[in-house]
Coordinates of C-alpha atoms and ligand atoms in Angstrom, one line a residue:
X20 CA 158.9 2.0 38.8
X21 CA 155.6 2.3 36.9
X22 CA 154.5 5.6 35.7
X23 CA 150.7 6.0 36.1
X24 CA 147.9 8.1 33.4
X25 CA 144.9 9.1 34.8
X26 CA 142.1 10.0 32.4
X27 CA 138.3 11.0 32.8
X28 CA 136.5 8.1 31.1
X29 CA 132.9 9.5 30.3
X30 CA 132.4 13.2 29.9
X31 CA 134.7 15.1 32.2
X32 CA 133.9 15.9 35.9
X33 CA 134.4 12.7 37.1
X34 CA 136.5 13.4 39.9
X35 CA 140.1 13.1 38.5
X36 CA 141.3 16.0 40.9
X37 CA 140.2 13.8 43.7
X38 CA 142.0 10.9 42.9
X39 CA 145.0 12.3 41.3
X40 CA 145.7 14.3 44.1
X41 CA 145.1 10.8 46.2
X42 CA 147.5 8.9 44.2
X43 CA 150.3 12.1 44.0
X44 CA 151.2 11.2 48.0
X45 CA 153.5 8.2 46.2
X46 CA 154.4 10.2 42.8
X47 CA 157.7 12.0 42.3
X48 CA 156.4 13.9 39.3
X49 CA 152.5 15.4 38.4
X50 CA 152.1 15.9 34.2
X51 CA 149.3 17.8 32.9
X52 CA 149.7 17.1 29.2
X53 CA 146.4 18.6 27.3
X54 CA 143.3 20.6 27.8
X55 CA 143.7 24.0 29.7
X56 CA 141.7 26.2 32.2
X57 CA 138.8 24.7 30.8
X58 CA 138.8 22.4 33.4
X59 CA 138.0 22.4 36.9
X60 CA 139.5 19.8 39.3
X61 CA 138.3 19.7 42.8
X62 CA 139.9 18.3 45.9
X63 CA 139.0 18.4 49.3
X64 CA 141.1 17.8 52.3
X65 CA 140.5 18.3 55.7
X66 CA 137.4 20.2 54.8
X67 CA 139.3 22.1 52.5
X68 CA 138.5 23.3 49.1
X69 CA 141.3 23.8 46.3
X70 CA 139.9 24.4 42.8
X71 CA 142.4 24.1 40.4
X72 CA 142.1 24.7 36.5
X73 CA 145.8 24.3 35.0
X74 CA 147.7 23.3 37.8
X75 CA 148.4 19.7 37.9
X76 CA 146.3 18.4 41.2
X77 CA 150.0 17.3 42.6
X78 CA 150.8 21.0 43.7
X79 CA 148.8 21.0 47.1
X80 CA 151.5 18.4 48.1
X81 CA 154.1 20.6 47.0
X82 CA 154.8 17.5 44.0
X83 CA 157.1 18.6 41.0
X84 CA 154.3 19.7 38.9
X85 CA 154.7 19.6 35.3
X86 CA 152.8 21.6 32.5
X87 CA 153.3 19.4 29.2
X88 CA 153.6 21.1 25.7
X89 CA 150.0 19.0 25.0
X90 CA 148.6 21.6 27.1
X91 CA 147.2 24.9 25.8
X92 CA 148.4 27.8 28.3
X93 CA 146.9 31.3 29.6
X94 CA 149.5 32.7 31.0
X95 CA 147.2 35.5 33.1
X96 CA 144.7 32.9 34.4
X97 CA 147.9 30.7 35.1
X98 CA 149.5 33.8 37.3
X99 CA 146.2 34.1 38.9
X100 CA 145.4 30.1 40.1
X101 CA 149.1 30.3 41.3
X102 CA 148.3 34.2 43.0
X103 CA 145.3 32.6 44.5
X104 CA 146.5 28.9 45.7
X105 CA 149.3 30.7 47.3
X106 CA 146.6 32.4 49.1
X107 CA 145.0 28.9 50.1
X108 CA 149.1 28.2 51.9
X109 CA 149.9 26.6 48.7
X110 CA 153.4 27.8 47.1
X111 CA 154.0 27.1 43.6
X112 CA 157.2 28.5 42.6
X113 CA 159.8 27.4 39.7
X114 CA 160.7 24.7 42.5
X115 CA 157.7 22.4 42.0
X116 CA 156.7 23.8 38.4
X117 CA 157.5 23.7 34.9
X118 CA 156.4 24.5 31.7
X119 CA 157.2 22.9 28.4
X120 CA 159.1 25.6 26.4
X121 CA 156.8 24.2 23.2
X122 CA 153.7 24.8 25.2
X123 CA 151.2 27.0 23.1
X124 CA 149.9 29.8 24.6
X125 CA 145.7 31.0 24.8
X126 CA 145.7 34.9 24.0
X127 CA 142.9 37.4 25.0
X128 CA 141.9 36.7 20.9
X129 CA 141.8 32.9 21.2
X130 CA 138.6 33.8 24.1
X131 CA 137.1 36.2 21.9
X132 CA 136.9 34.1 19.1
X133 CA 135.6 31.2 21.2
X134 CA 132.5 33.4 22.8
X135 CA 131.7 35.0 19.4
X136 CA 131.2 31.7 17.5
X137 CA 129.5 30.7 20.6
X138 CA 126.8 33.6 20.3
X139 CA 126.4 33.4 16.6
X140 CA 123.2 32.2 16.0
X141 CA 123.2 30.4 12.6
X142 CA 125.4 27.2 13.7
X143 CA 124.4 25.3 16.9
X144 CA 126.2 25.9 20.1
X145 CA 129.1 23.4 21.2
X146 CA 128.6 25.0 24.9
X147 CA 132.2 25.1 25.2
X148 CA 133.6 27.0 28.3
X149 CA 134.1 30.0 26.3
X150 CA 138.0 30.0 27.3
X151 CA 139.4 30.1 24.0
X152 CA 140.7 26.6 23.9
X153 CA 139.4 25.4 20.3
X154 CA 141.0 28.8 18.8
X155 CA 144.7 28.2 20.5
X156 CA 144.5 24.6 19.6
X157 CA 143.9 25.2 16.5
X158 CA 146.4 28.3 16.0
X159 CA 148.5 25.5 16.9
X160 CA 148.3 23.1 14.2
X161 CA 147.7 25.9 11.4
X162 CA 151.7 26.8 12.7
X163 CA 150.8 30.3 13.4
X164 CA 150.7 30.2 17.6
X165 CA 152.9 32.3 19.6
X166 CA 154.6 29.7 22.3
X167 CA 156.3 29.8 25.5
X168 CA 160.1 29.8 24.4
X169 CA 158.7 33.1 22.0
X170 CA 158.3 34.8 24.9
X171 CA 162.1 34.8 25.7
X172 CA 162.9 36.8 22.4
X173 CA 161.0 39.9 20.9
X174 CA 162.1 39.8 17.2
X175 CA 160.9 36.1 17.1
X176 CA 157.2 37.2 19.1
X177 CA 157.5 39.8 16.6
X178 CA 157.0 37.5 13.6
X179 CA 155.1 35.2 15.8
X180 CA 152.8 37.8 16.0
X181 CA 152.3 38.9 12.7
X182 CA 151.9 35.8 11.4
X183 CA 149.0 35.0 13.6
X184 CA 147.2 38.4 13.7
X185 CA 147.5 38.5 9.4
X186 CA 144.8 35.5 10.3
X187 CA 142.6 37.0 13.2
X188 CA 141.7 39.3 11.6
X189 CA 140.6 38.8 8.6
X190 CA 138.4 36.0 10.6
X191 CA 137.3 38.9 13.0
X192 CA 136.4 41.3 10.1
X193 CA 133.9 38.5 9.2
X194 CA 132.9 38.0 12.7
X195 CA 131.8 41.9 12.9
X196 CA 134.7 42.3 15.4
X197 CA 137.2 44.9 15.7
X198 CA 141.2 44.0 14.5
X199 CA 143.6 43.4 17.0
X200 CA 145.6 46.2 18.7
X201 CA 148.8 44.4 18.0
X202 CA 150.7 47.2 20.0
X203 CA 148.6 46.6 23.0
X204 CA 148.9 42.0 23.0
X205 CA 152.5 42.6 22.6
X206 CA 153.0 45.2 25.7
X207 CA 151.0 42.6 27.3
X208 CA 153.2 39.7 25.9
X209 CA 156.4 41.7 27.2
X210 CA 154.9 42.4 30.8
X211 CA 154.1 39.0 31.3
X212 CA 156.4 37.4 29.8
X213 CA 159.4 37.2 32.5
X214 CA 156.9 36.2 35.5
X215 CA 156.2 33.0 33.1
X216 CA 159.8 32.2 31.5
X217 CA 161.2 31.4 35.3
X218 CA 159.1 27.9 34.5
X219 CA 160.5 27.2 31.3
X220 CA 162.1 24.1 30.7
X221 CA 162.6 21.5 28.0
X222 CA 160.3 18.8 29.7
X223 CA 160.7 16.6 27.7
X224 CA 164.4 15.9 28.8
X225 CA 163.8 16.5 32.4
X226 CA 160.8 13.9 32.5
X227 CA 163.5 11.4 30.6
X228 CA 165.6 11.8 33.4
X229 CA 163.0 11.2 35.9
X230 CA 162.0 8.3 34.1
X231 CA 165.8 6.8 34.3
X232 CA 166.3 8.0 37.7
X233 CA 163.2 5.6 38.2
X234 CA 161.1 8.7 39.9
X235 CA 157.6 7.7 39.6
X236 CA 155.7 10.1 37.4
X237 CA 151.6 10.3 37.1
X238 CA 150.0 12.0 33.8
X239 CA 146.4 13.9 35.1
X240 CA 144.1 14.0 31.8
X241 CA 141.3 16.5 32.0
X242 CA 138.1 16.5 30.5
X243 CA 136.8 13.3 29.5
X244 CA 136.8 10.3 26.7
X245 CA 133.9 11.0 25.2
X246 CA 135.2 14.9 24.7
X247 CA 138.3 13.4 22.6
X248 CA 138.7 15.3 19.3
X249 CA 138.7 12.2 17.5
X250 CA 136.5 9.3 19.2
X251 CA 133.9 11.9 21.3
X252 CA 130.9 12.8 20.7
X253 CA 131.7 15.3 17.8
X254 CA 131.6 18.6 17.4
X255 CA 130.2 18.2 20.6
X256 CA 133.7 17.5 22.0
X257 CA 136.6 19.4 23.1
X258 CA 139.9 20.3 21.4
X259 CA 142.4 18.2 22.0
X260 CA 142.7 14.0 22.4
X261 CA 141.3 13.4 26.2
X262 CA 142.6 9.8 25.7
X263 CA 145.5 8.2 27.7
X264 CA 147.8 8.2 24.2
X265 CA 147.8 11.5 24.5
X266 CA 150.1 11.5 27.5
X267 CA 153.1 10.5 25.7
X268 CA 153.0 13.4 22.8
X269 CA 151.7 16.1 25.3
X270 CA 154.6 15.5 27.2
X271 CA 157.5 14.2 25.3
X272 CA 157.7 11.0 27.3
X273 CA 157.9 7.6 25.1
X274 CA 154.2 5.7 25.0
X275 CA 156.8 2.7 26.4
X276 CA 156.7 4.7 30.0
X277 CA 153.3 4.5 30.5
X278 CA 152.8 1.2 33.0
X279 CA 148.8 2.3 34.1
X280 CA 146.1 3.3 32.5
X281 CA 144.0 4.5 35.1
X282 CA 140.1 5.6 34.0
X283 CA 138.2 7.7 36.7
X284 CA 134.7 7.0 36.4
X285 CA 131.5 7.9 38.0
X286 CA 129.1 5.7 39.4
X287 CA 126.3 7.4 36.9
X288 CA 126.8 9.8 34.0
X289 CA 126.8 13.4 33.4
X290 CA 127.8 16.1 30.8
X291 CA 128.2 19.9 30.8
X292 CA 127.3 21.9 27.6
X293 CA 125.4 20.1 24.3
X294 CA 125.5 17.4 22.4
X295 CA 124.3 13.3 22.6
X296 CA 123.3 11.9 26.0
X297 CA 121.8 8.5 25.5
X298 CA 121.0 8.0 29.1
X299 CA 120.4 11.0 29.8
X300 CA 117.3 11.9 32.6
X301 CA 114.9 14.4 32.9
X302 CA 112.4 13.6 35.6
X303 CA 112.8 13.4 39.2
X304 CA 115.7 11.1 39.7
X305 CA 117.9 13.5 37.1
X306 CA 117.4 16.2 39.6
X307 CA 118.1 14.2 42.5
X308 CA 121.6 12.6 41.3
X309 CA 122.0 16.6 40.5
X310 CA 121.5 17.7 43.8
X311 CA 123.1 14.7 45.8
X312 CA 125.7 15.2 43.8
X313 CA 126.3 18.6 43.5
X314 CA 126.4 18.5 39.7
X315 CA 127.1 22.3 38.8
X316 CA 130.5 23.0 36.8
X317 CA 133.4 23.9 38.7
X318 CA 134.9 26.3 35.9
X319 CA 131.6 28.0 34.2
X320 CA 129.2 27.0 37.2
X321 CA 126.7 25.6 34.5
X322 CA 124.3 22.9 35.9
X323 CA 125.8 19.5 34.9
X324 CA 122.8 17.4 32.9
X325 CA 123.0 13.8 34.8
X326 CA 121.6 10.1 33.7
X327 CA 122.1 6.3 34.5
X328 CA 125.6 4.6 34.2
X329 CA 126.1 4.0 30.7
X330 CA 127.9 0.6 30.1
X331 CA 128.3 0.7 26.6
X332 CA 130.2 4.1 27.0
X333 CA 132.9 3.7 29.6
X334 CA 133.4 0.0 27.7
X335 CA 134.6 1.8 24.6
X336 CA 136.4 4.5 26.3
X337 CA 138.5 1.8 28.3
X338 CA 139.1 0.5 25.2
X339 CA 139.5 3.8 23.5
X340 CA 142.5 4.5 26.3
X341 CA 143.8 0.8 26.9
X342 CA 142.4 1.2 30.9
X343 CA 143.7 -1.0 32.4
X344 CA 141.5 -0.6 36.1
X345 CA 139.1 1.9 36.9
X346 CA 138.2 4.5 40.0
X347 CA 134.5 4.5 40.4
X348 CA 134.2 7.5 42.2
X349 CA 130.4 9.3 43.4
X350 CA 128.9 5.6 44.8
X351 CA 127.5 7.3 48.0
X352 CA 125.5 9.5 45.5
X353 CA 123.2 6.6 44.7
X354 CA 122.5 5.8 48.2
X355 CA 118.7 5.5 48.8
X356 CA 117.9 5.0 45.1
X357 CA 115.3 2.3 45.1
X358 CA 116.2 0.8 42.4
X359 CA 119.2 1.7 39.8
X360 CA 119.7 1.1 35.8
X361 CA 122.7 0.4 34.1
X362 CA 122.5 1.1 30.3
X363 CA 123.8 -2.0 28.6
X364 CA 122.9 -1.8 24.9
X365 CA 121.5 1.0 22.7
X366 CA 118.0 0.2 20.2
X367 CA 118.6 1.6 17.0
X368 CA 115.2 1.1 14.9
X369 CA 115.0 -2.4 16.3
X370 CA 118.5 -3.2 16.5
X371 CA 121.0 -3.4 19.0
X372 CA 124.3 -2.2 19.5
X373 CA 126.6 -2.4 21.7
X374 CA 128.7 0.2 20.6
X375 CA 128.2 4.2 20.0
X376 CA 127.8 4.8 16.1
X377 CA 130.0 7.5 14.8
X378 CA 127.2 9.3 12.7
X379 CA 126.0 12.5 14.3
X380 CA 122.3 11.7 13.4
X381 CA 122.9 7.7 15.0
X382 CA 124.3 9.2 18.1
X383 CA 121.2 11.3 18.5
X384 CA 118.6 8.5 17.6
X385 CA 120.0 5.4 19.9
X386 CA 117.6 4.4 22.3
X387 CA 119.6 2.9 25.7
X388 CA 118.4 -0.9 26.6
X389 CA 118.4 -1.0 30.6
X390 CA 118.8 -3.8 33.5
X391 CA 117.6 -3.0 36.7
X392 CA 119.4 -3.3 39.8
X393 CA 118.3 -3.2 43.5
X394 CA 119.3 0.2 45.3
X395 CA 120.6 0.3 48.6
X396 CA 119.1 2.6 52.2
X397 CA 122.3 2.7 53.9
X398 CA 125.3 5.3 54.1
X399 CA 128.2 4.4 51.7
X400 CA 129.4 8.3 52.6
X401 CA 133.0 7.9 53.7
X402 CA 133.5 4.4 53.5
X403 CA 136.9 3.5 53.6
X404 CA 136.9 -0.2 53.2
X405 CA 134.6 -3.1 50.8
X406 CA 133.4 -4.7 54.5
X407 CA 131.7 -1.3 54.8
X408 CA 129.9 -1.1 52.0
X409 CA 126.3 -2.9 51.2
X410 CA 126.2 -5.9 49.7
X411 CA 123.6 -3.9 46.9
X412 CA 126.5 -1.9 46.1
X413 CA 129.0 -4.2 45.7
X414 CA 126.7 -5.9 43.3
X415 CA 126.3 -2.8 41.6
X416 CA 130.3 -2.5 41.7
X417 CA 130.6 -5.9 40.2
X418 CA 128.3 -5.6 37.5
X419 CA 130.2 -2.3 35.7
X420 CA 133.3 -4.4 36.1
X421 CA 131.8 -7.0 34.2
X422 CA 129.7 -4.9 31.7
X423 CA 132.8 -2.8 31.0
X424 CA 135.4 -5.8 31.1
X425 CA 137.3 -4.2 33.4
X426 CA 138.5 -4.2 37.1
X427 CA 138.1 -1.6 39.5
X428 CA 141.3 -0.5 40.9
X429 CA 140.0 1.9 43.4
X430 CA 136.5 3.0 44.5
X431 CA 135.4 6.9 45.9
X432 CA 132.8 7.5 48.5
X433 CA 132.9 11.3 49.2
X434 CA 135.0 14.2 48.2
X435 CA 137.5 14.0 50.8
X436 CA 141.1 12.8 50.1
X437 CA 141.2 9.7 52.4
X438 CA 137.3 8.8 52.0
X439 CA 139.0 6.3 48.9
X440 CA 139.3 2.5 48.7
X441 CA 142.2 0.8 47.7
X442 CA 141.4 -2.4 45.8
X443 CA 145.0 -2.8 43.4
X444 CA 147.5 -0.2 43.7
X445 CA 148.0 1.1 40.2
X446 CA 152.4 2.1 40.8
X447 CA 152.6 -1.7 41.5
X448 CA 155.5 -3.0 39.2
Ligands
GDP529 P1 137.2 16.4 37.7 O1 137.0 17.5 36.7 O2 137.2 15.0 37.1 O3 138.5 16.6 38.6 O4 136.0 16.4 38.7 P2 135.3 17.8 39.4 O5 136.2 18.1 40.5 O6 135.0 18.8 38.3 O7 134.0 17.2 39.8 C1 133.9 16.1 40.7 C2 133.1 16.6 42.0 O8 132.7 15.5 42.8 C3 134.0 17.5 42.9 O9 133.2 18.4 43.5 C4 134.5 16.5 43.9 O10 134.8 17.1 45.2 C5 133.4 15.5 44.0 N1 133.7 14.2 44.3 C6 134.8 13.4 43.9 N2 134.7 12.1 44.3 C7 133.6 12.1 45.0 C8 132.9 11.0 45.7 O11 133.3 9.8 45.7 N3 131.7 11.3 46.3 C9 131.1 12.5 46.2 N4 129.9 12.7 46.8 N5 131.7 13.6 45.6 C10 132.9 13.3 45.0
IMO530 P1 137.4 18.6 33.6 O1 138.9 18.4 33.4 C1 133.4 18.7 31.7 C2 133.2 20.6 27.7 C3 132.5 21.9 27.6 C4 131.9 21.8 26.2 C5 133.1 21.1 25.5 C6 134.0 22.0 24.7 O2 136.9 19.4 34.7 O3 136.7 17.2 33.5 P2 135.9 23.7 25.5 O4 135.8 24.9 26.3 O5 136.8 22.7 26.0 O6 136.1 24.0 24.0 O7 134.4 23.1 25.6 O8 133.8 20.4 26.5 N1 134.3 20.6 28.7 C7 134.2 19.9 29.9 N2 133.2 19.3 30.5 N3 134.6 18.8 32.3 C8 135.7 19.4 31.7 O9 136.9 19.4 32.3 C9 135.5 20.1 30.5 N4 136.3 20.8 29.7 C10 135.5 21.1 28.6 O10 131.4 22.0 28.6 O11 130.8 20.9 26.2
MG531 MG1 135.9 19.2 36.4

């Protein structure tokens, strides 16, 4: 059976919930295995809105959802998605969810931290999503993190604890904030503690026997490519690697079980908080891929900055994740454009590349090389199969695969589940 990652291949927001909750119909098991309730994944069904942050999209069918140890975990805003879904008719329950005992966990300090760096005025601004992820991520590596097994046993949270807040708070002395009331984040460690240790479960061995039991299991990255910690656009990036190797150590599932590479990608390009935007617009047709659309940030609400399809970008990030087919989702977006561009170079002082430099101060300085391509007047809203699409847009569709040497495996044309077109099944063996 081939087990499937899905990853956002430009910068987040690309409509992974969409398709991930398309493809879970034939999964056995849903992974999350990085990022946290930093993002927002949307699906729409019937009309129907679900908004979920760090629930794998799989839940709405009632799919064995997993929460991989890659992922950084809020325990509270986990309670609440699942206190608010269930409101929506959608039941999670130890049933259809687990969580990776080694899964760190966000703390009310790891947010603090996050916003306070955020409003200090002498370093630029990332624009993160103020959730604390960079904090707990990197509580993680610096082996201080309290984690879900801690939970289970109070004179291990204890040290857990100390260790960590001995850090905080000499950091928070410097920040002009007040020390932790350790009393006060352990009560709440206790209270909350056995509503979350129900989902407990060494994942890694329970995905292994999925995988021999040849269930079919589908990883759902969040955020994007260009966010990775090591190949985005940093420090403009997020906290943990977006790419599809990550699926294998955020999960504890061999890189040997990945069959698909799967990149989601949208039809143009946008990005949520600072940093490089080659292609980015600011005149009238910004504004109008923003409103058609509807580029505002599920999580912070923020207004999503928007620009031409950058070729260069998604060709390194397929490379950057091994894709091995695409979903261009968002086409019916660009209906009624006159004409479209297609970044498929970037000028730097005369020369081109066709690659994005790693130095911050190239990043910022590349110029993007166009080709124009006719725009289409009719509706590609909802359609369902290539003989209802344009023959501008397929010419449009045709021209990323080539520009970014790869195929596309399935194409979006509205938010609605079904409104999807199957061009190669990515769970073929
Ligand atoms: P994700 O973070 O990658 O899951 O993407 P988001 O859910 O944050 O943002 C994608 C937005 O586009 C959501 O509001 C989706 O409902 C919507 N969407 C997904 N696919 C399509 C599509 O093909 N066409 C249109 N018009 N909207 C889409
Ligand atoms: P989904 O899964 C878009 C961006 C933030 C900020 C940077 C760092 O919905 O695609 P963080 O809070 O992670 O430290 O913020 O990353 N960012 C996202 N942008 N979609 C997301 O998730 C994002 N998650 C984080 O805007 O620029
Ligand atoms: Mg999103």
């Amino acid at each position: 059976m081939a087990n499937v990652v899905v990853v956002g291949a430009q910068w987040g927001d690309e409509g992974k919930g969409k398709i991930v909750d398309w493809l879970s119909e034939r999964a056995d098991v849903i992974a999350r295995f990085q990022g946290g309730h930093n993002a927002g994944h949307t699906l729409v069904i019937d009309g129907k809105v679900y908004k979920l942050s760090l629930l794998p999209s799989g839940v709405v069918r009632g799919k064995m959802s997993v929460i991989g140890n890659g992922v950084v975990l809020d325990p509270w805003a986990l309670l609440s998605e699942i206190e608010r879904l269930g409101g929506q008719g959608v039941h999670v329950s130890p049933e259809t969810l687990m969580i990776a005992e080694n899964t760190p966990l966000i703390l009310p300090v790891h947010g603090e931290l996050d916003r306070a760096r955020e409003n200090q005025n002498s370093v630029a601004k990332i624009g993160t999503t103020g959730r604390g992820i960079g904090p707990a991520y990197e509580d993680k590596v610096g082996r201080r993190t309290v984690r879900v097994a801690d939970l289970a046993d109070e004179p291990t949270l204890d040290l857990r604890l100390d260790r960590l807040l001995t850090h905080h708070n000499a950091l928070r002395a410097g920040l002009g904030l007040e020390a932790v009331d350790r009393a006060a984040l352990k009560a709440a460690l206790m209270e909350v503690a056995p509503k979350i240790l129900p989902y407990a479960k060494p994942v890694w061995k329970v995905m292994h026997d999925a995988r021999r039991a040849g269930k079919r299991i589908l990883f759902e990255g969040a955020q994007g490519s260009l966010l990775d910690i090591d190949f985005g656009t940093y420090p403009f990036v997020t906290s943990s690697n977006t790419l599809a190797g990550m699926a294998a150590t955020g999960t504890g599932l061999g890189p040997t079980a990945i069959d698909f590479v799967l990149g989601i990608v949208k039809a143009y390009t946008t990005r949520v908080g600072e940093g490089p935007f080659p292609s980015e617009l600011f005149d009238e047709d910004g504004v109008r891929l923003g409103e058609r659309g509807h580029e505002f940030g599920t999580v912070t609400g923020r207004k999503r900055r928007c620009g031409w399809f950058d070729a260069v970008l998604v060709r390194q990030t397929c490379a950057t994740s091994g894709v091995s087919g695409i979903a261009l989702t968002k086409l019916d977006v660009l209906d009624g454009f006159k004409t479209l561009k297609i970044c498929v170079g970037y000028d730097l002082d005369g020369q081109r590349l066709d690659y994005l430099p790693t130095a911050a101060n190239l990043q910022a300085r590349v110029t993007p090389i166009y080709e124009e391509m006719e725009g289409w007047s009719e509706s590609t809203a909802g359609a369902r199969s290539w003989a209802d699409l344009p023959g501008a847009a397929i010419k449009y569709v045709r021209r990323i695969e080539e520009l970014i040497q790869c195929p596309v495996a399935l194409l979006s044309t509205s938010p609605e589940r079904d409104d999807t077109i199957l061009v190669t099944d990515p769970f073929a063996d």
